[in-house]
Amino acid sequence: MATGVAAWLPFARAAAIGWMPVANCSMPVAPGDNSRKQDELIVLNVSGRRFQTWRTTLDRHPDTLLGSSEKDFFYNEDTKEYFFDRDPDAFRSILNFYRTGKLHYPRQECISAYDEELTFFGIIPEIIGDCCYEEYKDRKRENLERLQDDQEDNKDLKLPHMNFRETMWRAFENPHTSTMALVFYYVTGFFIAISVITNVVETVPCGSTANQKDMPCGERFTVAFFCMDTACVMIFTVEYLMRLFAAPSRYRFMRSVMSIIDVVAILPYYIGLVMTNNEDVSGAFVTLRVFRVFRIFKFSRHSQGLRILGYTLKSCASELGFLLFSLTMAIIIFATVMFYAEKGSSSTKFTSIPASFWYTIVTMTTLGYGDMVPKTIAGKIFGSICSLSGVLVIALPVPVIVSNFSRIYHQNQRADKRRAQKKSRMARIRIAKSSSANAFLHSKRNGLIDELLELTGTEEDEQKLTKSRSLLASQHHHLLHCLEKTTAHEFVEEHVYEQNCLETALQGYPSRSPSASSRDSSAGSCCGRRAKRNLPLPSASTPPHAHPIATHHQGRLQELSAIHIQCGDRPSHAASRSSLNLKTNDGGRINCKSGRITTAIISLPTPPALTPDGDGLHGPGLRRPPPPPGPPAAPTVQTTASSAGANIIKVSSL
Amino acid sequence: MKAKNRDQSLSDSRELDGSYDQLTDSVEDDFELSTVCHRPESMDKLQEQTKFTKKELQVLYRGFKNECPCGVVNEENFKTIYSQFFPQGDSSMYAHFLFEAFDTNKNGSVSFEDFVFGLSIILRGTVNDRLNWAFNLYDLNKDGCITKEEMLDIMRSIYDMMGKYTYPTMQDDAPREHVESFFQKMDRNKDGVVTIEEFIESCKKDENIMQSMQLFENVI
């Protein structure tokens, strides 16, 4: 429960008046407010600065230092105040947490100092309010990174033993992990550079030799260049095959861009090897050499910047497309105009509209080669308009692209951050909700154990187990308990609910056998009646007495009793004892046997008078052999149940 | 002189104000979030009108003002506050009915007086008072009798508070069955509605209900 609204608990309890007339059973007894003392002011002396607040304000959070009895350790008898030797500035936010229910993080505080204060006062940082949570998390992360940087020297490879393939893949992806990987990385880089330079130098004229004309170096030193090429391609092939071997998902690796570049880089060589025999296609072979230039793209594995550039181009594709489209429009318009303007003049270079495209592009990008110039006056006018508009058309989308790029870049960063925070924030909210729900179920369980010990255990055991639960929490749980009684359903945890669903699905059909007799039962056996209809019995055909309970519980007694323990109510003894004496009719008994498996388990060794109360009786006798039944009706039950014989014994021995 | 309506005067002021840019400004009005601040009557008067002591009123008001600094609760706040006590289910419908019951002057907000009057009846009133108040809660249209539909709405809202994870699993017709049994118990003359007399009479006869009413003795 959000203890910020603890002050409204009396209202919530008063609002429960709406449930009373519709409830068919009686409500559990409310927890007594033993401490009838008045609300008093508490003085908290934090390093000399005195804070004062009501005791009830601090009691709102009983699981913290100030809300629990832990603060008694700091009580100063002489001055009648609680003294803490801590930072008074940080204490302000902590005390405000009690007052308002929201924990704020003051920005001028150091993150580690603040964390220490929170830990000292027993407050978990996750409940920091949404307004300050992002700031807190950012500072915390920065701090963590700083600590990690300090420790990075110590951080050695203490990874689990990976197999050879995984090690290799890791070496390929992160060259800094081992020296071998680093060597490999540099060697491949070197050879890429060599290969690219070779391709370039190949075409440089090497100076004249005995032959007449200048030959490019490639033709002069064919063998040398061929050897160099072979060596590079060898290295590349080996590298590609090794990557292919080490890749965790070969199919995905083969589809990736980098591997395609690798393939395209080495393929021309092999094709060339195959095709040297065939003279006809040697022309095509020459053009294949062009693809060798793709080797330069292999550098993108070595350069982070290239990869980022590639990604941003991909992400700005729409803007680039728009730029291209608008340019094309302008080019077509102006080319058409220039063509028709220059049509008149003789020996004009503007032979067709496509021929005018070249002029338009050169003019619009303000290149102005001068190989095509308009000669007519109209042509010159339109030509100047073209060059002026060219500046505009090109200048306009470029800043858009640039700003787009920067926006996308920052957005990406922010989106990731926000997504990470959203997940953790949702998780926090879910945890808070489930913890408050589970608190109730926990207390029910503890109440169950209390019940057992009260019956069979000693006083010390009981006291040991009874935690000092705050009055607030017990009142809240009483409220939830009343709601359970009103609706005749119980709160369960999610996984138990799933378990039940699974079981009912396995059972198949719901049973209605005991339903008939239960209809006439009095209002007192409300809970049993309602519950019965919802719970299918596997052995619906067997007569409704002791048998079905024992039989269908054979295999699953363990888990059913486990389920029961989880769902057990926190019974109020007074209520159960009184209702014990109320009902004795058999109709009610049948009722609840089918309805509440738990009572069924209990009912066998205990008198039938107990059974009709679906709500009255849960704890006793479940975990240990129940005490010998007091009421005299006990023997009758034993006899009727004796037909189940061994089954009952099994049940009771549970 | 004709009184200009607010929009007209607004647009006039905008035109005069040179800083108003037609293109970029939205047509939203100025911030009219008049935070209604409500102060309750004096403690002495409240003490006369309710059955709480001064100390109890102090505690109640401190809690009230903490959650609603402006002095009144509107329905949204009310629902939020109430839902924090029932984390597993959906308590909004029941909170709505409660709000209707507390808001006696039907002005859409519950002030501290409404709050304390209601609590005084529930926590410090006689059994008759309490039953009256409960009847008032159930009677949604305040016509003096509870019909099956009204009761069904109330019942459904109560069952909604349980949420999904219950044992046994919540069936869809559970509220309806409960309503049937309720009417069976309460409706004496079987005319399909429960009047206030029938309600009080039947409740007084039911031991469970009487016993539950004692619970409210020591809530505060």
PDB file of N, CA and C in Angstrom, chain A residues 36 130 195 269 274-275 282 326 393 541 612 617 621:
ATOM      1  N   ARG A  36      -3.250   3.132  22.447  1.00  0.00           N
ATOM      2  CA  ARG A  36      -4.245   4.203  22.410  1.00  0.00           C
ATOM      3  C   ARG A  36      -3.632   5.548  22.751  1.00  0.00           C
ATOM      4  N   ASP A 130       9.084   9.894  -9.784  1.00  0.00           N
ATOM      5  CA  ASP A 130       9.370   9.981 -11.212  1.00  0.00           C
ATOM      6  C   ASP A 130      10.043  11.287 -11.579  1.00  0.00           C
ATOM      7  N   SER A 195      46.692  -4.081 -51.356  1.00  0.00           N
ATOM      8  CA  SER A 195      45.907  -4.475 -52.527  1.00  0.00           C
ATOM      9  C   SER A 195      45.373  -3.252 -53.261  1.00  0.00           C
ATOM     10  N   TYR A 269      39.173 -12.135 -58.975  1.00  0.00           N
ATOM     11  CA  TYR A 269      40.419 -12.875 -59.145  1.00  0.00           C
ATOM     12  C   TYR A 269      40.158 -14.298 -59.610  1.00  0.00           C
ATOM     13  N   VAL A 274      39.744 -18.441 -63.946  1.00  0.00           N
ATOM     14  CA  VAL A 274      38.995 -19.406 -64.756  1.00  0.00           C
ATOM     15  C   VAL A 274      38.929 -18.968 -66.197  1.00  0.00           C
ATOM     16  N   MET A 275      38.855 -17.663 -66.405  1.00  0.00           N
ATOM     17  CA  MET A 275      38.500 -17.190 -67.734  1.00  0.00           C
ATOM     18  C   MET A 275      39.679 -16.837 -68.622  1.00  0.00           C
ATOM     19  N   SER A 282      37.378 -12.066 -72.458  1.00  0.00           N
ATOM     20  CA  SER A 282      38.419 -11.377 -71.701  1.00  0.00           C
ATOM     21  C   SER A 282      38.113  -9.895 -71.552  1.00  0.00           C
ATOM     22  N   SER A 326      13.925  16.337 -56.371  1.00  0.00           N
ATOM     23  CA  SER A 326      13.747  17.747 -56.721  1.00  0.00           C
ATOM     24  C   SER A 326      14.790  18.173 -57.747  1.00  0.00           C
ATOM     25  N   VAL A 393      18.357  25.175 -55.239  1.00  0.00           N
ATOM     26  CA  VAL A 393      17.824  23.817 -55.170  1.00  0.00           C
ATOM     27  C   VAL A 393      18.768  22.894 -54.416  1.00  0.00           C
ATOM     28  N   SER A 541     -18.398 -38.454 -10.298  1.00  0.00           N
ATOM     29  CA  SER A 541     -19.433 -39.478 -10.240  1.00  0.00           C
ATOM     30  C   SER A 541     -19.555 -40.070  -8.854  1.00  0.00           C
ATOM     31  N   PRO A 612     -18.821 -27.400   7.629  1.00  0.00           N
ATOM     32  CA  PRO A 612     -19.626 -26.523   6.793  1.00  0.00           C
ATOM     33  C   PRO A 612     -19.044 -25.133   6.681  1.00  0.00           C
ATOM     34  N   LEU A 617     -12.447 -22.365   9.009  1.00  0.00           N
ATOM     35  CA  LEU A 617     -11.514 -23.367   9.483  1.00  0.00           C
ATOM     36  C   LEU A 617     -10.453 -23.608   8.447  1.00  0.00           C
ATOM     37  N   GLY A 621      -4.562 -28.114  12.005  1.00  0.00           N
ATOM     38  CA  GLY A 621      -4.511 -29.499  11.569  1.00  0.00           C
ATOM     39  C   GLY A 621      -3.967 -29.708  10.187  1.00  0.00           C
TER      40      GLY A 621
END
